[in-house]
Coordinates of C-alpha atoms in Angstrom, one line a residue:
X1 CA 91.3 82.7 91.4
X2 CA 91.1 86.2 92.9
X3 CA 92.0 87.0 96.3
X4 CA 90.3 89.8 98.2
X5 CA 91.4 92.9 99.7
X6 CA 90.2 95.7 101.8
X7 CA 93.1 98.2 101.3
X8 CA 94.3 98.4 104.8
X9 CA 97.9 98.6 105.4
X10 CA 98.1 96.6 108.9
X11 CA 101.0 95.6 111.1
X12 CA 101.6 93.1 113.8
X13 CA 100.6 94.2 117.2
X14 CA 103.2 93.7 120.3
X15 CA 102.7 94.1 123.7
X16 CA 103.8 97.7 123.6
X17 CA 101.4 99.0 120.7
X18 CA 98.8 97.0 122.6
X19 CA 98.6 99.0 125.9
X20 CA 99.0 102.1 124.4
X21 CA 95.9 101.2 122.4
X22 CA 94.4 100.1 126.0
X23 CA 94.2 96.4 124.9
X24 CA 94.0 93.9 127.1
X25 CA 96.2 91.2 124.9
X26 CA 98.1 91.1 121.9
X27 CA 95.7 89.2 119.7
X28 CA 94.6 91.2 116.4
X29 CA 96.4 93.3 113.9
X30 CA 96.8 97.3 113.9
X31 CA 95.8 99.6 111.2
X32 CA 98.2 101.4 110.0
X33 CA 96.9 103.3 106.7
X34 CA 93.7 103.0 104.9
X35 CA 93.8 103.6 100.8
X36 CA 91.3 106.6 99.7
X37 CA 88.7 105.3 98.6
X38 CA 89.2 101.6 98.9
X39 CA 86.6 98.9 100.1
X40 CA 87.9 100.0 103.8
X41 CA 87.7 103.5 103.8
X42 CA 84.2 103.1 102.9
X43 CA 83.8 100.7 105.3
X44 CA 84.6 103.3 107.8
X45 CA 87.9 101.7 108.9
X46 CA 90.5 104.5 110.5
X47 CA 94.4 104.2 111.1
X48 CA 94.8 103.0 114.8
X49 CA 91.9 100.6 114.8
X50 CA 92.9 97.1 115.8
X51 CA 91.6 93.8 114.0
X52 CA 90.1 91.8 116.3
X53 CA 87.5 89.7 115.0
X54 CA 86.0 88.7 111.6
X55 CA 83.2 87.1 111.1
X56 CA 82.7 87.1 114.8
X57 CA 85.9 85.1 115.1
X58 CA 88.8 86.1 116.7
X59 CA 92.0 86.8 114.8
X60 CA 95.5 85.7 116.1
X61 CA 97.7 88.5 114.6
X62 CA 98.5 90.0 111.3
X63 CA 99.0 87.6 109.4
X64 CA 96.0 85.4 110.2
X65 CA 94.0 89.0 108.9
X66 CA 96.2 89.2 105.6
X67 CA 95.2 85.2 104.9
X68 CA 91.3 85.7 106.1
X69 CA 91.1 88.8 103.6
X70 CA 92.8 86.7 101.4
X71 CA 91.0 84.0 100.7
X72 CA 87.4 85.7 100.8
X73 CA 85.6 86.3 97.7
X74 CA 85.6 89.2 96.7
X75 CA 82.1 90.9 96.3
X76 CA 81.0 89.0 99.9
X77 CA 80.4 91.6 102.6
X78 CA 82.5 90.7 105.5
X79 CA 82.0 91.5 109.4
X80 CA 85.0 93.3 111.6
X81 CA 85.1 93.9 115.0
X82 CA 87.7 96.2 115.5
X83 CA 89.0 98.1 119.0
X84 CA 88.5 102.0 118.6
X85 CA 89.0 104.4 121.1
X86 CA 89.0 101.9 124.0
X87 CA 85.5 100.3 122.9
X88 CA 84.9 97.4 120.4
X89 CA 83.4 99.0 117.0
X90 CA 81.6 96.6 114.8
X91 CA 82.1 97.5 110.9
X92 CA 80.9 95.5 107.5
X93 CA 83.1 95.6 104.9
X94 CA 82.8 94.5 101.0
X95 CA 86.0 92.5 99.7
X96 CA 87.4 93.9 96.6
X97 CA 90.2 92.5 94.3
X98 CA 94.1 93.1 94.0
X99 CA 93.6 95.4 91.0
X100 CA 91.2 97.5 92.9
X101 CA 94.0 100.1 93.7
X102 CA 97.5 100.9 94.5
X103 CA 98.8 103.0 97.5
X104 CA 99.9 106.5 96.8
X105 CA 103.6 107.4 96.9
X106 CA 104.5 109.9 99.3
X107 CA 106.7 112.1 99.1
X108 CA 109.7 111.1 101.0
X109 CA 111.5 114.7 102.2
X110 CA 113.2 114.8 104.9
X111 CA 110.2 121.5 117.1
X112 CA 108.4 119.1 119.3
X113 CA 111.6 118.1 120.8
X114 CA 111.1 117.4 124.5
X115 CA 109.8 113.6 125.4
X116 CA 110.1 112.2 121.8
X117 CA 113.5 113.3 121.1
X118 CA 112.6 115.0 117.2
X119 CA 112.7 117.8 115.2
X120 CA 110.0 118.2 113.1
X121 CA 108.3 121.3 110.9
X122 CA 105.1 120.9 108.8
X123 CA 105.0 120.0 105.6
X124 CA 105.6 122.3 102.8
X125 CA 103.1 122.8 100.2
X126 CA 105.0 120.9 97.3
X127 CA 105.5 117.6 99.4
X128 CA 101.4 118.1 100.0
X129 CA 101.1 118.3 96.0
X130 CA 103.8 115.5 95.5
X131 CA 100.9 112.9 98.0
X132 CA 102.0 113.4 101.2
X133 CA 98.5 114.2 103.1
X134 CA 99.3 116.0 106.4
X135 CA 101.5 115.6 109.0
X136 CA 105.3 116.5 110.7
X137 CA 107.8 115.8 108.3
X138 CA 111.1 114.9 111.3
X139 CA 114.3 116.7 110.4
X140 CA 116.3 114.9 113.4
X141 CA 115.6 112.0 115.7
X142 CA 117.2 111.6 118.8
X143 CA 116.5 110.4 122.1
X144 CA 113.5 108.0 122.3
X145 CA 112.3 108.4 119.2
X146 CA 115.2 107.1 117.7
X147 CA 115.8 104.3 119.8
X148 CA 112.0 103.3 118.3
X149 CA 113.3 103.4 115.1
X150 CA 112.2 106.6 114.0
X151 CA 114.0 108.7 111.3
X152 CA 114.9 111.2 109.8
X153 CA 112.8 112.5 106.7
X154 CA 109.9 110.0 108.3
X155 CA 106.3 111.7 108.3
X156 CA 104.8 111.9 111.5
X157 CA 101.1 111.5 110.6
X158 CA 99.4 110.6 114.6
X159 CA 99.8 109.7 117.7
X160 CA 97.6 106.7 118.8
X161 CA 94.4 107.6 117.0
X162 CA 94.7 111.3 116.4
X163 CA 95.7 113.0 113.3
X164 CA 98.8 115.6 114.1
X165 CA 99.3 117.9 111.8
X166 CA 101.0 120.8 113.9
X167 CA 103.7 120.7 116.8
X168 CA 101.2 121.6 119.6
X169 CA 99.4 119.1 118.6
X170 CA 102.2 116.9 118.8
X171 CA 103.4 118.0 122.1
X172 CA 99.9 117.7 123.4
X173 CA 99.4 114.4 122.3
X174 CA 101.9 112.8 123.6
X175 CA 102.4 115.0 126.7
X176 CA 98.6 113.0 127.3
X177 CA 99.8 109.3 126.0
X178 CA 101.6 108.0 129.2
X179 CA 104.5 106.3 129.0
X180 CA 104.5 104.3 125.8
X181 CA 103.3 106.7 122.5
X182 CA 102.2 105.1 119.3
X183 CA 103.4 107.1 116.9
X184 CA 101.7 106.6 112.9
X185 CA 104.9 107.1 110.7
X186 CA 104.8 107.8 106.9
X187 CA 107.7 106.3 105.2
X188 CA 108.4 105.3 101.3
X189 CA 104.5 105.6 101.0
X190 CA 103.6 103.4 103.7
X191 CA 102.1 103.6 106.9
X192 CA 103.3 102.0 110.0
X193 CA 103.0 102.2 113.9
X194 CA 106.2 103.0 116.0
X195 CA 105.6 102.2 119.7
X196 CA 108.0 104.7 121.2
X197 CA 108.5 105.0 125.2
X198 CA 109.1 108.1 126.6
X199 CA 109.7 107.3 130.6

């Protein structure tokens, strides 16, 4: 039997990722990297959207998404509700298999310093040939950022839904974000949320 897949990397969601999302629970399961061009990118699915219903049913956390996926054929067009930008988005998606693709290694090399506590510098030309798309490469992690968990030689690829990809834009971002800042971190070729707080 083959199980489905949409190519979404996702992550349980905890009371901290949830309100900086502007969620009003904990229920669902956060996107944290979408394959190129996988059954969910097409699908219009976007790092930082949250998993909250398929098939018009509400999903209990990541690991009720990962079975759901799972166990659908693949070829059958599914519906997901997912919470974008502070408003429930409604997206159809068609299951593929296992073999559809693999995620793309990036490369793992390792100054918005102020709230978040890191250095960072942009990413240099061969760690974009070597996969890494865009984003902040960290140098050092102090403060906040590294009480999060956040390290050195991580990729710092958003904050909340935005795409970063320079250190004012960094700055900015989370100088807006309030007290908790999801940070989308690029490590060993994955993609995960780090709910940092910053008061």
């Amino acid at each position: 039997m083959q199980h489905g897949r949409l190519g979404i990397g996702i992550q349980a969601l905890d009371q901290t990722l949830a309100q900086s999302f502007g969620l009003p629970d904990s229920n669902g399961a956060l996107v944290g990297q979408v394959e190129k061009d996988s059954p969910a990118a097409k699908a219009g699915f976007r790092s930082g959207d949250v998993i909250r219903k398929i098939d018009g049913v509400a999903v209990a956390d990541s690991t009720d998404v990962t079975s759901r996926i799972g166990n659908t054929a693949p070829g059958k067009t599914i519906d997901v509700e997912v919470w974008r930008a502070g408003k429930a988005v409604e997206l159809s998606a068609k299951v593929g298999t296992l073999d559809d693709g693999k995620v793309a290694k990036a490369d793992d090399e390792g100054e918005a310093k102020g709230k978040l506590g890191v250095a960072v510098r942009p990413l240099s030309p061969e760690e974009k040939r070597a996969g890494a798309r865009a984003g902040l490469v960290v140098e050092k992690s102090g403060g906040a950022a590294a009480k999060a968990g956040v390290q050195a030689g991580d990729v710092i690829v958003g904050v909340g839904a935005a795409a970063v990809t320079s250190v004012e834009e960094l700055r900015s971002a989370v100088d807006k974000a309030g007290k908790t800042v999801a940070l989308l971190i690029e490590r060993q070729g994955r993609q995960i949320y780090v709910p940092v707080k910053i008061s």
